[in-house]
Amino acid sequence: MASEQAETYLRLMAETELRRALALPKVRVQQVAVTRVASATFSFGSTVSARRVRSTRLSARRLRWYALRMLATGRRRQHEGAYDGLHRLTAAADALAAVDAVDQDVARKIIADQQLALELRERVFADQIDHMGMIFGHGARAATGPPAGPFSAVGIAKRTAFEVQGDPAEVTLLALVIGPDRAVLTITAKRHTEMDDDYDDDGFLFLDLVKAADNRGGSYSCDFSGGGDDEEWTGQLELHPVPRPGIQWLDLTFVPGTAPIRISLDGVTPPEPIVEALPRSELADRYLNRVGEQLFECQPADETSWSDGVTALLGAGLITLDSPAISRLTTIAKRLGACLPSGLADRPDCLLSDRWLSVLDSAEAMDGPAGIAAAAAVLPEFEGSRWAIAGLRSNQDSAELDVLGWGAGDGRSYDSPLEMTPRLSWWARDNAGRWHVASMSDESWGDMHKDFTLRFTPALHPAATSIDVVLIGQRGQVTVTLPLDWTPLDRTRS
Amino acid sequence: MSAPWWAALMPVSTTLGCDGTHRLRWEDGRLWAVDHPDAESEMVLAALGGDEPECLRKVSAWGQHSDNLDALAIGPRSADDDFRVSPAGLETERQRRLIISRLRPGPAPDRARDRRTELYELFSLGLPFTFRLMATVAASWADRPQSARPALTAALSGRLAPAVSTWLRMDADRVDARIYEGSGWGELARTADLLHAALPLGWIAGVWAAGLAVVDRKLVVEVVSVTGSTAEVLAVSRPGAQPEPLTVVLRSGQWRPRSAERRRDGKRTSRDLPAAHGRD
């Protein structure tokens, strides 16, 4: 529930930052020419063809975004002072919104007003990023939940080898997830050939030519999205149309004339997720935990990059310096060697929870199994989103879990300023007792979808035979247990 | 008894392109289109599908934004603020909106952005009008500050802090301001490193917007009466002291104490006088 005290704190902070900005020199504003938009749009065409971009999923919406992004970043900036203040304000707004102390739309409005106030005083450039928000309606867009209808996930963990134009190729199928509006196979693909031209991604074009057939005579085409290096790509094969419920198997043919690989959809028993409510009174604790997770992920060199949100919670009276959550965070920061702001540096250490002790004590573990596991599950609708786990890869220092999402409950998108700290935490505990904390990578967003890879560190315990994946949100958590039946990797992925 | 909030805000006018070069005038708390004597009828015609004259569009927008808190969030904090909406800047904004309207998917109008552009256009009438618009907004919330207390507290703090910094030569960040909702002028108290101030929202409308915040090294807290370009105000010389009557006179765009006016004989001059925020 939004608090008047927190909103007042944020607005007064905006006033302070505006005064600071007025003490800085003006920026020199270059007028925006219409032709620059056009040229930025056209030059975008060459950008999207570069490898590693999920080119086939780029929509017109993204094209516009890239055009404006290039237009904004193409300007020369003389100093960053007022941007630093805007960043501090955004970090505070993000923290206060994350703990429900300030309404999300109010927080966005305060940031937008501050940006305009700075623009009109020539302390920041008239920023097209803000205007992207106006194009795409950030702040005004209603949250959209996941679509209604059946969801299913099937772990596969199969590898198939064949030849493409005379060169050996290999595709590893991790999992198939079928939702009401899309069906996605998560895969990795390898080609054992040298490709000279850095910008030539033709070597993996065969992934767009994959065909599938089901036991009822239905046929499917596939679109590939993903990226990688010369030898290996990871990504998704999206099937068209979406297979109807009730089919028993799918045969995938990667190259005409080769034997298909069969995916059985029959008799799959999905794991049962367990949902637990978490007390609203601990929202600030959970936010501080997420800050700790980010510290573990990034280990920043200075405190300014992570402490603004914490300072905001303290300043707005939502948490006190002597709270256990602050002590926990400062203890974690010290263990990680992160710089602490002066107000927090003298907090005494506290006893950490089992999960944090496990993660910190095993941080350097390099004993993870090298393999893939048929790990798949669909989580129940959770805080406005639906998540499906779509395959696990493990190597000696970490493990990667592919996740597909529906809905906009997470709040993370490329048109939201309030995304500095994720609203969700992903943890895992293997049955050998080792905890793992996740960081997101390879994130991609569409209108209704958001997919990413979770990288769990430290490595999975070599003796583990199952793993509990734990998703912690604002108001609850979901736990699902996945068996670890490894299919060995032929080499450790870097 | 206080003067009406607009009493110390002198009339201002400007010209704009309408059906010829027309005048807009702000006086006694309201904006009116001088060259449209039958504005009401013209507005009815416009509502029925006729062209809305630019003058009347501005007057209409002024009315619609008379309680728009964005004006206080974005507008100037002091006469020394670098705030500027130049005609060129407005043109750039229009150009951007043109680009954006062509890129924007879907036909749905963005009312929030339209309102923002309207506000931008009102700012572009010039600083004297901008201060009067902010005064209008503050006055509209004066009797119901509880409805938007965080935004109004920030609006007060953002304007009082620079004034206090001038008044006491202290760091503006050390000003703790809140909205005073009792009877009387408010409260001012200084602790070791903070100035605690509680002033009614009417201070923004009646005192600050008129350029009266600090006169003769005193913080003006209330306008009692205004006759022509002479105002009777209550001013505080130091935190903790009670406000005392002071007579100030507007000369060359600046409010000066009457005593200083009388002593223009080389013996004493007023210092640190802020400019009054625009006048005819």
XYZ file of C-alpha atoms in Angstrom, chain A residues 4 7-8 11-12 15-16 18-20 22 26 31-34 37 64 68 109 112-114 116-117 119-123 126-128 130-131 134-137, chain B residues 70 73-77 81-85 92-93 95-97 99-100 103-105 110 113 116 120 123 146 149-151 153-155 157-158 161-162 172-173:
78
model
C 2.396 9.398 1.737
C 6.069 9.599 -1.950
C 7.019 12.788 -0.135
C 9.487 14.093 -4.435
C 11.746 15.949 -2.023
C 13.851 18.731 -5.584
C 17.285 18.176 -4.085
C 17.159 19.437 -9.349
C 19.028 21.964 -7.185
C 22.220 19.956 -7.603
C 21.256 23.655 -11.469
C 24.311 23.377 -19.136
C 18.420 19.993 -32.472
C 16.873 16.787 -33.612
C 16.526 16.590 -37.342
C 13.861 14.477 -38.915
C 15.398 9.565 -37.419
C 11.133 1.813 -33.769
C 15.116 6.068 -31.347
C 5.543 10.109 -13.359
C 9.335 11.672 -16.203
C 8.639 15.085 -14.640
C 12.201 15.284 -13.365
C 11.479 17.148 -18.396
C 12.434 19.643 -15.690
C 15.566 19.141 -20.145
C 13.951 22.559 -19.848
C 16.956 23.728 -17.830
C 19.361 22.168 -20.334
C 20.896 19.893 -17.701
C 16.050 16.084 -24.608
C 16.097 12.340 -24.404
C 14.379 10.216 -26.948
C 11.613 9.199 -22.543
C 9.716 9.726 -25.738
C 5.275 8.014 -24.758
C 5.191 6.063 -27.990
C 4.843 2.738 -26.323
C 2.767 4.062 -23.505
C 2.821 19.284 -13.267
C 6.772 19.937 -10.617
C 8.343 21.225 -13.811
C 8.166 25.001 -13.566
C 10.722 27.424 -12.095
C 11.789 27.253 -8.462
C 16.161 29.270 -12.257
C 17.451 28.452 -15.746
C 13.981 27.334 -16.758
C 13.211 28.301 -20.304
C 10.702 27.230 -22.889
C 11.378 21.299 -31.452
C 8.817 19.729 -29.165
C 8.601 18.496 -34.370
C 9.279 15.634 -32.017
C 5.604 15.075 -31.508
C 7.815 12.337 -35.563
C 6.372 10.408 -32.685
C 5.894 6.309 -35.370
C 3.304 5.627 -32.727
C 1.401 2.437 -33.396
C -2.295 10.000 -25.746
C 1.041 13.741 -23.671
C 1.899 17.910 -21.388
C 4.461 23.367 -22.580
C 4.974 27.928 -20.423
C -4.346 16.906 1.939
C 0.222 16.506 0.063
C 3.467 14.864 -1.233
C 3.471 16.841 -4.491
C 5.074 19.607 -0.011
C 7.726 19.185 -2.690
C 6.398 22.232 -4.544
C 10.047 22.933 -0.408
C 11.473 23.428 -3.881
C 14.552 26.338 0.030
C 16.216 28.713 -2.471
C 19.108 24.988 0.636
C 19.275 21.252 1.363
